[in-house]
Coordinates of C-alpha atoms and ligand atoms in Angstrom, one line a residue:
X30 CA -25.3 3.2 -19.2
X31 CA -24.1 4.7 -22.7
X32 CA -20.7 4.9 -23.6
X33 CA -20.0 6.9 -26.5
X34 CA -17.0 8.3 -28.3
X35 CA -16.3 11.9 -29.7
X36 CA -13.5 13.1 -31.4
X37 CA -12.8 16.5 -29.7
X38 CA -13.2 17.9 -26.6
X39 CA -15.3 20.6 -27.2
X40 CA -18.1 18.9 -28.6
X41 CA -17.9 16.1 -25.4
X42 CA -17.5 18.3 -23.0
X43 CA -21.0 20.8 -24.8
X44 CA -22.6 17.3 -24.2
X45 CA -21.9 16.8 -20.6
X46 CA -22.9 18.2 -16.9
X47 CA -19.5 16.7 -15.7
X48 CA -16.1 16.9 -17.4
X49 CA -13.1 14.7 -16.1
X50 CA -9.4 16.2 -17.5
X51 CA -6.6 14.1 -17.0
X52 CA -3.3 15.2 -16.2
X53 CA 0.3 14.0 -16.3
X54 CA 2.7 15.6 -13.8
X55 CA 3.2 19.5 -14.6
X56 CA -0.2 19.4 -14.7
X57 CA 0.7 18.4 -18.4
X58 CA -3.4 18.2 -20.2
X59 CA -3.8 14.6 -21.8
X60 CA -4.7 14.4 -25.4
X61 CA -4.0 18.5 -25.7
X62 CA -6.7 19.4 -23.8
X63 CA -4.1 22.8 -22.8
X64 CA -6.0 24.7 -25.2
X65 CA -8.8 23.7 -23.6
X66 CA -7.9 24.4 -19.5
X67 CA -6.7 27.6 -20.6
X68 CA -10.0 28.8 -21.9
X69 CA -11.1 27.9 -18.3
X70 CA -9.9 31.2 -17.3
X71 CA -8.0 32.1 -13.5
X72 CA -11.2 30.6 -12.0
X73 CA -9.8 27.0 -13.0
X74 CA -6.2 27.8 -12.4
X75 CA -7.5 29.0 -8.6
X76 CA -9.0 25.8 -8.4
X77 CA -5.8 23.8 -9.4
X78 CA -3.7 25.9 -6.7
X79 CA -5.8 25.1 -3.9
X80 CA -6.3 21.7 -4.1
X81 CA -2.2 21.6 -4.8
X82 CA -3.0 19.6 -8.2
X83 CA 0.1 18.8 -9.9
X84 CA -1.1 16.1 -12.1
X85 CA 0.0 13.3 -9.5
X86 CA -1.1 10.4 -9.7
X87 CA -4.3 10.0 -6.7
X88 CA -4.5 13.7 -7.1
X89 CA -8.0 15.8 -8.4
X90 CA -9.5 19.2 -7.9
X91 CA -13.1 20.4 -8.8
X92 CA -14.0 24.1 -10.1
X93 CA -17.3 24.9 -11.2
X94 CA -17.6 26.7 -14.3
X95 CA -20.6 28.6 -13.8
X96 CA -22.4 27.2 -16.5
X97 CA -24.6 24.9 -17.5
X98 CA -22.2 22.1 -20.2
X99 CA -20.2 21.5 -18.2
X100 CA -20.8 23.2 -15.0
X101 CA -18.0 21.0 -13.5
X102 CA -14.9 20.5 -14.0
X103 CA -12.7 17.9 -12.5
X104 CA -8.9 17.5 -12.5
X105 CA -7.9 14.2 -12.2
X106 CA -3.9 13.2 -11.8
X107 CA -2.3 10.2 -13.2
X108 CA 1.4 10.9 -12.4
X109 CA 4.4 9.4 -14.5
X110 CA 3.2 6.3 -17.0
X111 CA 0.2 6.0 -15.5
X112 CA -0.9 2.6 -15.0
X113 CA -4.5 0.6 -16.1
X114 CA -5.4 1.3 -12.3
X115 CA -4.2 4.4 -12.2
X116 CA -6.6 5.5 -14.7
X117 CA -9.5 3.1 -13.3
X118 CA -8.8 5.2 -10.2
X119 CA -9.1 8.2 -11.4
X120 CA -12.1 7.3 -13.5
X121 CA -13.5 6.2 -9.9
X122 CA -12.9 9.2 -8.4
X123 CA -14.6 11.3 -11.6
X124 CA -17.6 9.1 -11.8
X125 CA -18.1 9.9 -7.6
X126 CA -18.1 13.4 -8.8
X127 CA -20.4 12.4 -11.4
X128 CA -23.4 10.8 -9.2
X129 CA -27.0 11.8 -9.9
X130 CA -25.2 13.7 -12.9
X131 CA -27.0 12.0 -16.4
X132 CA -23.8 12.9 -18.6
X133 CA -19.8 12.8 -17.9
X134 CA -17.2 13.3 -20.6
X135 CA -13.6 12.8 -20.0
X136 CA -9.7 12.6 -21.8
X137 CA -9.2 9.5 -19.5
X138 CA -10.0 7.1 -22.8
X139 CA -7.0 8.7 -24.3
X140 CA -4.5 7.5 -21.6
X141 CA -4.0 4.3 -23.4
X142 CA -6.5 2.1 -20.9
X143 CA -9.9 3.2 -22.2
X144 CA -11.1 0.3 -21.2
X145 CA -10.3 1.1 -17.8
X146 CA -11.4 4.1 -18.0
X147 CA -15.0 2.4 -18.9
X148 CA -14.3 -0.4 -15.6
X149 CA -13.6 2.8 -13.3
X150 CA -16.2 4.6 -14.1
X151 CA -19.0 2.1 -13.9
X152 CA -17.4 0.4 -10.7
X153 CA -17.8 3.6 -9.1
X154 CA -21.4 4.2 -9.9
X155 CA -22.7 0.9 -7.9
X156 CA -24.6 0.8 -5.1
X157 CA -26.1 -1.4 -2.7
X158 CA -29.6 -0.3 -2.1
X159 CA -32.3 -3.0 -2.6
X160 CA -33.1 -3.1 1.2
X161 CA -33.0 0.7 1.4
X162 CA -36.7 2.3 1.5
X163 CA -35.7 5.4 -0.4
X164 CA -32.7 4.2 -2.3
X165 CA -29.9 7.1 -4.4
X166 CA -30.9 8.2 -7.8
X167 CA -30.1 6.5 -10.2
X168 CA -26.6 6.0 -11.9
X169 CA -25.1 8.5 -14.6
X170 CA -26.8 7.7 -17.9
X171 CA -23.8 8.5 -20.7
X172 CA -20.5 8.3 -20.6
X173 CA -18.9 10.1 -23.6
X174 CA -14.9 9.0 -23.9
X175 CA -13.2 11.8 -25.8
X176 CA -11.2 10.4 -28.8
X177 CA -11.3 7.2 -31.6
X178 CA -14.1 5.0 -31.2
X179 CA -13.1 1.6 -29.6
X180 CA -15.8 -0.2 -29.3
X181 CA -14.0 -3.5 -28.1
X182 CA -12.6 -1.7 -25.1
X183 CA -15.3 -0.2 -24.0
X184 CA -17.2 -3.7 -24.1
X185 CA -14.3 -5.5 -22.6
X186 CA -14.9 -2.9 -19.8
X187 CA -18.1 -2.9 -19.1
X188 CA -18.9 -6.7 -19.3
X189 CA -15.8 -6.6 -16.5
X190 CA -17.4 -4.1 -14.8
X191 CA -20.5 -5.8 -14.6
X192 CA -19.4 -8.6 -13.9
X193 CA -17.5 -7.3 -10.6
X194 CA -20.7 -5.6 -9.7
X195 CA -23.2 -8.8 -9.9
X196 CA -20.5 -10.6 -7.4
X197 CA -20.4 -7.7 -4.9
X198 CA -24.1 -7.4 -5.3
X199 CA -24.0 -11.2 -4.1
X200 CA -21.5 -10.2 -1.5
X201 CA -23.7 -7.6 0.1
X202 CA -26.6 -9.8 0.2
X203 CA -28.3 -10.9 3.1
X204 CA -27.6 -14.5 4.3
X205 CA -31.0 -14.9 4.5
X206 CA -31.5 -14.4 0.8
X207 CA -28.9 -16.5 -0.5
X208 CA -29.3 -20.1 0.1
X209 CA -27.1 -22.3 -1.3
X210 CA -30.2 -23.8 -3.4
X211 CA -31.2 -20.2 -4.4
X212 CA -28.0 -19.2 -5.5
X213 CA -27.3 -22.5 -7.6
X214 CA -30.8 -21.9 -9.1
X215 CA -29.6 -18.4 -10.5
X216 CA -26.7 -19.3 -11.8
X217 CA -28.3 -22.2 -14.0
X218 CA -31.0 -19.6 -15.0
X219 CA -27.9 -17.6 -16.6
X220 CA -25.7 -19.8 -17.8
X221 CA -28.4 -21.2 -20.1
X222 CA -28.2 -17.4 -21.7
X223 CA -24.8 -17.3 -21.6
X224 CA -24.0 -20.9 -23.2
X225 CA -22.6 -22.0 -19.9
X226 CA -22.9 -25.3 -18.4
X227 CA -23.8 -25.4 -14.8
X228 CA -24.3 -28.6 -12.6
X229 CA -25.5 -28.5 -9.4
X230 CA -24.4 -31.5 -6.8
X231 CA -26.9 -31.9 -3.7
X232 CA -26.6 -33.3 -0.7
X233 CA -27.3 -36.6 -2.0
X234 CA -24.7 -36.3 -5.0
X235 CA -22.4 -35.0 -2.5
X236 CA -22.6 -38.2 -0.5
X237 CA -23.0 -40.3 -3.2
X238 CA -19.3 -38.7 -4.7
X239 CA -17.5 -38.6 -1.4
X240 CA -17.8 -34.7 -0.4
X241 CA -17.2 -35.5 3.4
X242 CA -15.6 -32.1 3.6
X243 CA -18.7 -29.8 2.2
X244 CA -21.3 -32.6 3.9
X245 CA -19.2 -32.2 7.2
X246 CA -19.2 -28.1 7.0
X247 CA -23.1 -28.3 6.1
X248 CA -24.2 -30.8 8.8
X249 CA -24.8 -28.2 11.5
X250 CA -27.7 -26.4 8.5
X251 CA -31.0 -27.2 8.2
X252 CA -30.4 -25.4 4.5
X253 CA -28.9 -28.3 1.8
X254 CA -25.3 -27.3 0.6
X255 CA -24.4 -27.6 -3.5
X256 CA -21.8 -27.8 -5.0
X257 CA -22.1 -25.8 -8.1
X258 CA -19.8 -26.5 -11.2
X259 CA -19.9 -23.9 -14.2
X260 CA -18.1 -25.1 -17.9
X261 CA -17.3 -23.3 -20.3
X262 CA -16.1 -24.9 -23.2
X263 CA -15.6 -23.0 -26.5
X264 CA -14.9 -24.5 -30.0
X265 CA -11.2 -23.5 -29.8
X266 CA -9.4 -23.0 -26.7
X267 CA -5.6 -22.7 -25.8
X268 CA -5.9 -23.7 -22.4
X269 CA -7.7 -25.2 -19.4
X270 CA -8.3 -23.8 -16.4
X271 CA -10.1 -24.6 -12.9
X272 CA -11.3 -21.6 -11.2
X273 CA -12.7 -22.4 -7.3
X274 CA -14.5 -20.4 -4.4
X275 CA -14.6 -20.6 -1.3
X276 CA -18.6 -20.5 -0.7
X277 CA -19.8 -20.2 3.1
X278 CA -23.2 -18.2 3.0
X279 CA -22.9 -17.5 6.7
X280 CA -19.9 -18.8 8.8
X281 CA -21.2 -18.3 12.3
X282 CA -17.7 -21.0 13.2
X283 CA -20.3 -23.8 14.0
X284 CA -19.6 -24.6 17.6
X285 CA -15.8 -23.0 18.0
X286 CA -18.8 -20.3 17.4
X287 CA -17.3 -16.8 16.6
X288 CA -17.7 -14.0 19.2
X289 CA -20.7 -11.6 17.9
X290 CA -18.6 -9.0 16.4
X291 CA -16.2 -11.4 14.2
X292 CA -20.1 -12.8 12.8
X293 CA -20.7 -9.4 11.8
X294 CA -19.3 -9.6 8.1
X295 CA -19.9 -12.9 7.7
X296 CA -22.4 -12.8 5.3
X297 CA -19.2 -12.2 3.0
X298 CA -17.1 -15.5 3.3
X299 CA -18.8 -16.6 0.3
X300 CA -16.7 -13.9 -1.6
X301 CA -14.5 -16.4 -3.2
X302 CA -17.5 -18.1 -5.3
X303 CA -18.9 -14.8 -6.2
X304 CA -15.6 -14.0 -8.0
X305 CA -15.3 -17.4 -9.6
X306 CA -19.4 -17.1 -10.8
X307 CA -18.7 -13.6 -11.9
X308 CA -15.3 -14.1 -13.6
X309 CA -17.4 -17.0 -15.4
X310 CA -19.9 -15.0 -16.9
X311 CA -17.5 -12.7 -17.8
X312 CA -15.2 -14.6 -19.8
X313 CA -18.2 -16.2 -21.4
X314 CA -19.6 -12.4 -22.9
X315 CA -16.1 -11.9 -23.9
X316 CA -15.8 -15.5 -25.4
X317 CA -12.3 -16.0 -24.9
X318 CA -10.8 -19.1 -26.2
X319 CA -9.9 -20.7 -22.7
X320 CA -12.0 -23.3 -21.4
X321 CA -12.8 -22.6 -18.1
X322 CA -14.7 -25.4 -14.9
X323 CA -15.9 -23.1 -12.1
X324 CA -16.2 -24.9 -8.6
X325 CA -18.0 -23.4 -6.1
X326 CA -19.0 -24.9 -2.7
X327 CA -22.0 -23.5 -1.0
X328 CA -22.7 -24.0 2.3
X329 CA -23.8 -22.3 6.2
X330 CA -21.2 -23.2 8.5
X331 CA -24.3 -23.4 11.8
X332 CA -24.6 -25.2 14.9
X333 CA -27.4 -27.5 14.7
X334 CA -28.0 -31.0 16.2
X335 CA -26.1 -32.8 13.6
X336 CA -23.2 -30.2 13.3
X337 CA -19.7 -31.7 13.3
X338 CA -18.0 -31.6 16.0
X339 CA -14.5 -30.6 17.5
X340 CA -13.0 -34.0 17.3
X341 CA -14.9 -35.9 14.3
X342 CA -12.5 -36.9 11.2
X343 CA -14.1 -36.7 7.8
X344 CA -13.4 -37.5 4.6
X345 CA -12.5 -36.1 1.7
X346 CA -13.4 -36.1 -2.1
X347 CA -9.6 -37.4 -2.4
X348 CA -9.7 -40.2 0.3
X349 CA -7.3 -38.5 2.8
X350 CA -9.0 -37.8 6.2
X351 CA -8.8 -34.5 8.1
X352 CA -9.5 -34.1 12.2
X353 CA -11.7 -31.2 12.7
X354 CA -10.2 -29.9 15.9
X355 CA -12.1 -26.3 15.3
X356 CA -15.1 -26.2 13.3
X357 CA -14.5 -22.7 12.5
X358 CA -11.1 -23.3 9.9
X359 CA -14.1 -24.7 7.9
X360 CA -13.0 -23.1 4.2
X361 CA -10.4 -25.8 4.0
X362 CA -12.3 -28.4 4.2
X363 CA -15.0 -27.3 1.6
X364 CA -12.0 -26.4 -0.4
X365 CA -10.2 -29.7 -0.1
X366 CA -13.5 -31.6 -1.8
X367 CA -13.4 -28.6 -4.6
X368 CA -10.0 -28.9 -5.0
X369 CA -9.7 -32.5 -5.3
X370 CA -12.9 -32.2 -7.2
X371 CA -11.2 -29.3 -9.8
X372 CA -8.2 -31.5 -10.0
X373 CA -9.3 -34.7 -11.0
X374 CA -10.5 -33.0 -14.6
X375 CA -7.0 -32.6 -15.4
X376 CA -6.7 -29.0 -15.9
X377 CA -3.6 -27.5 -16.8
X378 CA -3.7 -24.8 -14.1
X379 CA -6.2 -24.5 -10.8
X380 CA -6.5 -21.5 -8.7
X381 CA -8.5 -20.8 -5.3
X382 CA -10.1 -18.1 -4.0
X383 CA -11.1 -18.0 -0.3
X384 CA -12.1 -15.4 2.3
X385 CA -9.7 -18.3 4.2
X386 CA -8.0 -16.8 7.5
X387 CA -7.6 -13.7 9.7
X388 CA -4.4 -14.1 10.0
X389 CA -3.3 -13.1 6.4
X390 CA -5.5 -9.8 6.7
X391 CA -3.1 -9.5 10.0
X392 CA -0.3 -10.3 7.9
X393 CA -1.2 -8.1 4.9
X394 CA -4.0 -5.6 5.7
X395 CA -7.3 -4.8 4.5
X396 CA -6.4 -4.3 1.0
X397 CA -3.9 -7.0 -0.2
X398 CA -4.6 -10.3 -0.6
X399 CA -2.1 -13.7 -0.1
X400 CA -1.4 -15.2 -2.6
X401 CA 0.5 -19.3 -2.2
X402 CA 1.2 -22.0 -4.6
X403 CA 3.1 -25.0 -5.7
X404 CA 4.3 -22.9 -9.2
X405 CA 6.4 -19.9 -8.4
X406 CA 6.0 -18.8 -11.9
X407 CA 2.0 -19.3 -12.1
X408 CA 2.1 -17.4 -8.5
X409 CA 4.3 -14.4 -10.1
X410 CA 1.9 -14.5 -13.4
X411 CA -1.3 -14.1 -10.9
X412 CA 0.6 -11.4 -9.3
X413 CA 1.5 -9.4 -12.3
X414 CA -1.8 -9.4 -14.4
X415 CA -3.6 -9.0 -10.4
X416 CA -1.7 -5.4 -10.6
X417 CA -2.6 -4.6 -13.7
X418 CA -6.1 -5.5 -12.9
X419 CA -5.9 -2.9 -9.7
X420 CA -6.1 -6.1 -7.2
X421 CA -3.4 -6.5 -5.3
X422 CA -1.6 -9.6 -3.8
X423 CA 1.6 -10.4 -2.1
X424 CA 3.4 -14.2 -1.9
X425 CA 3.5 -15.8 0.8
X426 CA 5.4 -19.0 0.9
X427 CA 4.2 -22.7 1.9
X428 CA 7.0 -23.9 4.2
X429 CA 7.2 -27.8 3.6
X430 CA 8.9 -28.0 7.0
X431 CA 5.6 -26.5 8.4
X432 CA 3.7 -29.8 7.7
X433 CA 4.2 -31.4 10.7
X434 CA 2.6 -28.8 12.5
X435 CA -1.0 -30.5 10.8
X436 CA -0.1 -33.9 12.4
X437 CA -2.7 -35.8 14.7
X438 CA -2.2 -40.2 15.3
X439 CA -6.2 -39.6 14.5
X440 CA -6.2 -39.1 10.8
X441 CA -4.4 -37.4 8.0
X442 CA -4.4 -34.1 9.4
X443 CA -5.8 -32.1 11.4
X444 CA -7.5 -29.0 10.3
X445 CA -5.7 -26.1 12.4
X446 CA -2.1 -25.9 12.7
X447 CA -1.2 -23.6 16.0
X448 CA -1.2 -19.9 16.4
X449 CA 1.4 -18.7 14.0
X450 CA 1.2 -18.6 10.5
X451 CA -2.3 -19.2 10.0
X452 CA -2.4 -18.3 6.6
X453 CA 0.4 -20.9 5.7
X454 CA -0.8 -23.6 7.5
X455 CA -4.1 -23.3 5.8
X456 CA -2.2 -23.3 2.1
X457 CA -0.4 -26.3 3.7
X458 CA -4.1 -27.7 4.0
X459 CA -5.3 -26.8 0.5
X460 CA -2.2 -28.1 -0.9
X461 CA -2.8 -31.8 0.0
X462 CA -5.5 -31.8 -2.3
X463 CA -4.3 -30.1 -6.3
X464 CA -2.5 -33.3 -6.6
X465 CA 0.5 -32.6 -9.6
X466 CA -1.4 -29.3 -10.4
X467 CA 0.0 -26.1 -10.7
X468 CA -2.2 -24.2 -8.0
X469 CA -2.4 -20.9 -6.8
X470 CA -4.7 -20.2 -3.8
X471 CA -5.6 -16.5 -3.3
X472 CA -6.4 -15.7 0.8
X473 CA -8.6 -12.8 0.0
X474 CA -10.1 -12.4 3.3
X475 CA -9.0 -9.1 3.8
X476 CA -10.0 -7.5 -0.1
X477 CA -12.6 -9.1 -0.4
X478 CA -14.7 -6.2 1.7
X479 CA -13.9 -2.6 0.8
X480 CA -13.7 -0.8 4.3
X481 CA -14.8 2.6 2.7
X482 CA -16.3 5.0 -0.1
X483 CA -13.1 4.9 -2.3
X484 CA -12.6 5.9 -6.0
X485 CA -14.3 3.3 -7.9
X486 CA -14.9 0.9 -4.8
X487 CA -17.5 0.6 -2.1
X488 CA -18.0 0.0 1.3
X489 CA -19.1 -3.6 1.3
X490 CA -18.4 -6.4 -0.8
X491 CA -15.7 -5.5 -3.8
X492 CA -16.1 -8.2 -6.1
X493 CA -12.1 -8.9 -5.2
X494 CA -10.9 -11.7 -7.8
X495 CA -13.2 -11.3 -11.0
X496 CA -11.1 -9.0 -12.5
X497 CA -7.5 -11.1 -12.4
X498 CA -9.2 -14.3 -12.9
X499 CA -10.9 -12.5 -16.1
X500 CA -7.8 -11.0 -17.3
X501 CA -5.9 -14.3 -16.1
X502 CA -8.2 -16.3 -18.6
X503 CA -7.2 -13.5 -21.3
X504 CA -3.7 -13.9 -20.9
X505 CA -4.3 -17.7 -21.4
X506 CA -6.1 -17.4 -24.4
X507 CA -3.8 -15.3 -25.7
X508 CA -0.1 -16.1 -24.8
X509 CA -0.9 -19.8 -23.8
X510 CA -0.3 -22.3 -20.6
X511 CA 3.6 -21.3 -20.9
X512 CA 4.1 -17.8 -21.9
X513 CA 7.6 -17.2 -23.9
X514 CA 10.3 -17.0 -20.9
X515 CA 11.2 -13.1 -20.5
X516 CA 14.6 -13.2 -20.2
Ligands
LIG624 N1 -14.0 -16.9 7.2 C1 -13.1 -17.0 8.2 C2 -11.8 -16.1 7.9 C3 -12.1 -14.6 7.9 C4 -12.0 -13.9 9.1 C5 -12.5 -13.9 6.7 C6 -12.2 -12.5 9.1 C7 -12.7 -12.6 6.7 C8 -12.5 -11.9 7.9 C9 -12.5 -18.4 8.4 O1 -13.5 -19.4 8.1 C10 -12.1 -18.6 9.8 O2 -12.9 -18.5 10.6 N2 -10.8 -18.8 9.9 C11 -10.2 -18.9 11.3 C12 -9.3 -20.1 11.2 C13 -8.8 -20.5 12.5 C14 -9.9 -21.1 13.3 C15 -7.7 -21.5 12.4 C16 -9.5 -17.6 11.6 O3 -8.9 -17.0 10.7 O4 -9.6 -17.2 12.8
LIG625 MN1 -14.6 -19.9 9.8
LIG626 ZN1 -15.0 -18.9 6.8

């Protein structure tokens, strides 16, 4: 897609089928587009009162103009000090609007968060369509941002945007398609162009380094697990941090086998690694001066005659041994290799993603993710730039106390804790395994899937976790490992 800038509305909106206005509360015009709406006549001010817009933030109203540039108008609310997702919403919800449309101008740039603007509006025109015989037209082809040029922001917000949309298109894909092998392949292909360093562990490496976790999750799969790693390592850099993903291309629960329905989405629960390999390739376009390991283990989780069994102890990149009492709490123990893996480089910060447990999308819902750690103020960082970002997260805590409820006489631990508190007992897991680290570990098995058509998200995969890790790395590169205390 284009992205261009003019100065004035007039001449963005003559260029455009679709024309997104923005609007404070009391329908208050951004960038004094007033004179503007007015010349829209009653017809637009009919269209305002019926669709009650008031300029709140979610809110938007369409009115067709009657002619050609533009022949729509939308409305789109941002409410009081809109936020960067505020306007990414709202950019969503004009490029939905905007669909099989080739131009769309908007005043959304002007809010402040053009370059969310940019990330709205080209999150909202993706679609999932390779298996579809007679797929949607195509995406809009221009966008034209009314005001100064900013050329930075609009990059910054397309390479994120981008970025999000090659994980969910990961995501969406079949199980089928994705084998570990394949996957790892594709990645090395692009980090080459990108100036990314990718190593891919087999199953003999595995062995060979002590990966009885990802070996143990893989042994039931007649398809060979990696374990991919992705540097990057710029000339200057203010930081280093270890990004890892939870990677199961198919968790069927080996045999504590799922019921058919809970298999249904499970093509997703590699979610976590398509964050971390998006948020890589991402940081690398924008080359910002953090160097960054990805870790990404990348397995099935089948029955098969070899598959582990409820019972066996294996062991782990770290030495500590884990009793796999159900073979379906299988992220933790590819993560506990990864971690152990991630920490051994001596970053100064690690953090997880993982489509991990059920039981913190009971806790939290569809659309908020845990987040745990041994650093309250890494955890609160995450949390803050994660709302900026438009992904949300709530802490959760790791109860020390709740330790014993991993205890077994057969090895170090075992790998479920008991019915309550899923969530915490499998942080508990993780958290034998980041060593002195300061670790956060987002449970993004709920956000991970959009559940609906929703401003600039779609049903499917969501790409959940490139954004804050991208924007995470920026903060690093920028402010450092220990930001000035705010007092
Ligand atoms: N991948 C699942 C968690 C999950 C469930 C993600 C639903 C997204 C949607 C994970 O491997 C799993 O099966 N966890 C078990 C753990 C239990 C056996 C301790 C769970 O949550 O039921
Ligand atoms: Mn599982
Ligand atoms: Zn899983």
């Amino acid at each position: 897609m284009q992205i261009s800038f003019l100065p004035s509305l007039p001449a963005a909106s003559a260029s455009a089928g679709i024309l997104g206005l923005a609007a404070l509360p009391g329908v208050e015009w951004l960038g004094g587009a007033g004179e503007y709406a007015a010349s829209l006549g009653a017809g637009f001010r009919g269209a305002l009162d019926r669709a009650k817009f008031e300029g709140k933030r979610g809110q938007s109203a369409v009115y067709g103009t009657g002619g050609i540039r533009p022949h729509t108008v939308v409305a789109l609310g941002l409410g009081d000090e809109p936020s960067a997702d505020d306007v990414r919403q709202a950019a969503g919800i004009l490029g939905r609007h905007a669909w099989k449309e080739q131009a769309a101008a908007t005043t959304l740039g002007l809010s402040g968060h053009a370059d969310a603007a940019v990330e709205g509006f080209l999150m909202s025109q993706y679609s999932f369509d390779r298996y579809v015989s007679e797929p949607k037209p195509a995406q809009t082809e221009a966008l034209i941002l009314v005001g100064e040029d900013d050329p930075d922001a609009c990059e910054a917000g397309r390479v994120v945007a981008e970025a999000v949309c090659w994980a969910r298109d990961l995501v969406n894909t079949p199980s089928r398609d994705k084998p570990p092998a394949a996957i790892a392949r594709q990645v090395e292909q692009q980090a080459a162009a990108l100036g990314l360093r990718a190593v891919a562990h087999d199953r003999d490496a595995l062995a060979e380094g002590g990966f009885g976790g990802v070996l143990g999750v893989a042994a039931g799969s007649d398809r060979p697990p990696r374990l991919l790693e992705v540097w990057y390592e710029p000339e200057d850099s203010r930081a280093f941090a270890v990004f890892v993903g939870k990677g199961i291309i198919f968790d069927s629960g080996g045999l504590s086998i799922k019921p058919a329905g809970a298999m249904e989405t499970m093509k997703t629960d590699m979610a976590g690694a398509g964050a971390v390999l998006g948020a890589m390739q991402a940081i690398a376009r924008l080359r910002l001066p953090v160097k960054v390991l990805g870790v990404t283990p990348l397995t099935d989780n089948m029955i098969g005659p070899l598959a582990t069994k409820p019972g066996d102890v294996l062991k782990t990149r770290n030495g500590k041994t884990i009793e796999v009492l159900n073979t379906d709490a299988e992220g933790r123990l590819v993560l506990a290799d990864a971690l152990a893996y991630g920490a051994e480089q001596g970053p100064d910060l690690m953090v997880d993603l993982a489509t991990l447990t059920g039981a913190c999308k009971v806790a939290l819902g569809e659309k908020i993710a845990g987040i745990m750690g041994n650093d309250d103020r890494l955890v609160r960082r995450i949390t803050m730039i994660g709302r900026e970002a438009g992904e949300r997260m709530w802490h959760l805590p790791i109860p020390d106390d709740y330790r014993s409820l991993l205890d077994t006489p057969i090895a170090d631990m075992k790998n479920i804790g008991g019915r309550w508190g899923g969530a915490l007992t499998a942080a508990l897991i993780l958290k034998e395994f980041v060593g002195e680290v300061p670790w956060a570990h987002l449970d993004i098995a709920g956000p991970a899937r959009w559940t609906k058509d929703e401003h600039y998200q779609a049903k499917g995969g969501s790409g959940y976790g490139v954004r804050t890790l991208v924007a995470l790395a920026a903060d690093l590169a920028r402010h450092g490992v220990q930001p000035e205390r705010k007092v």
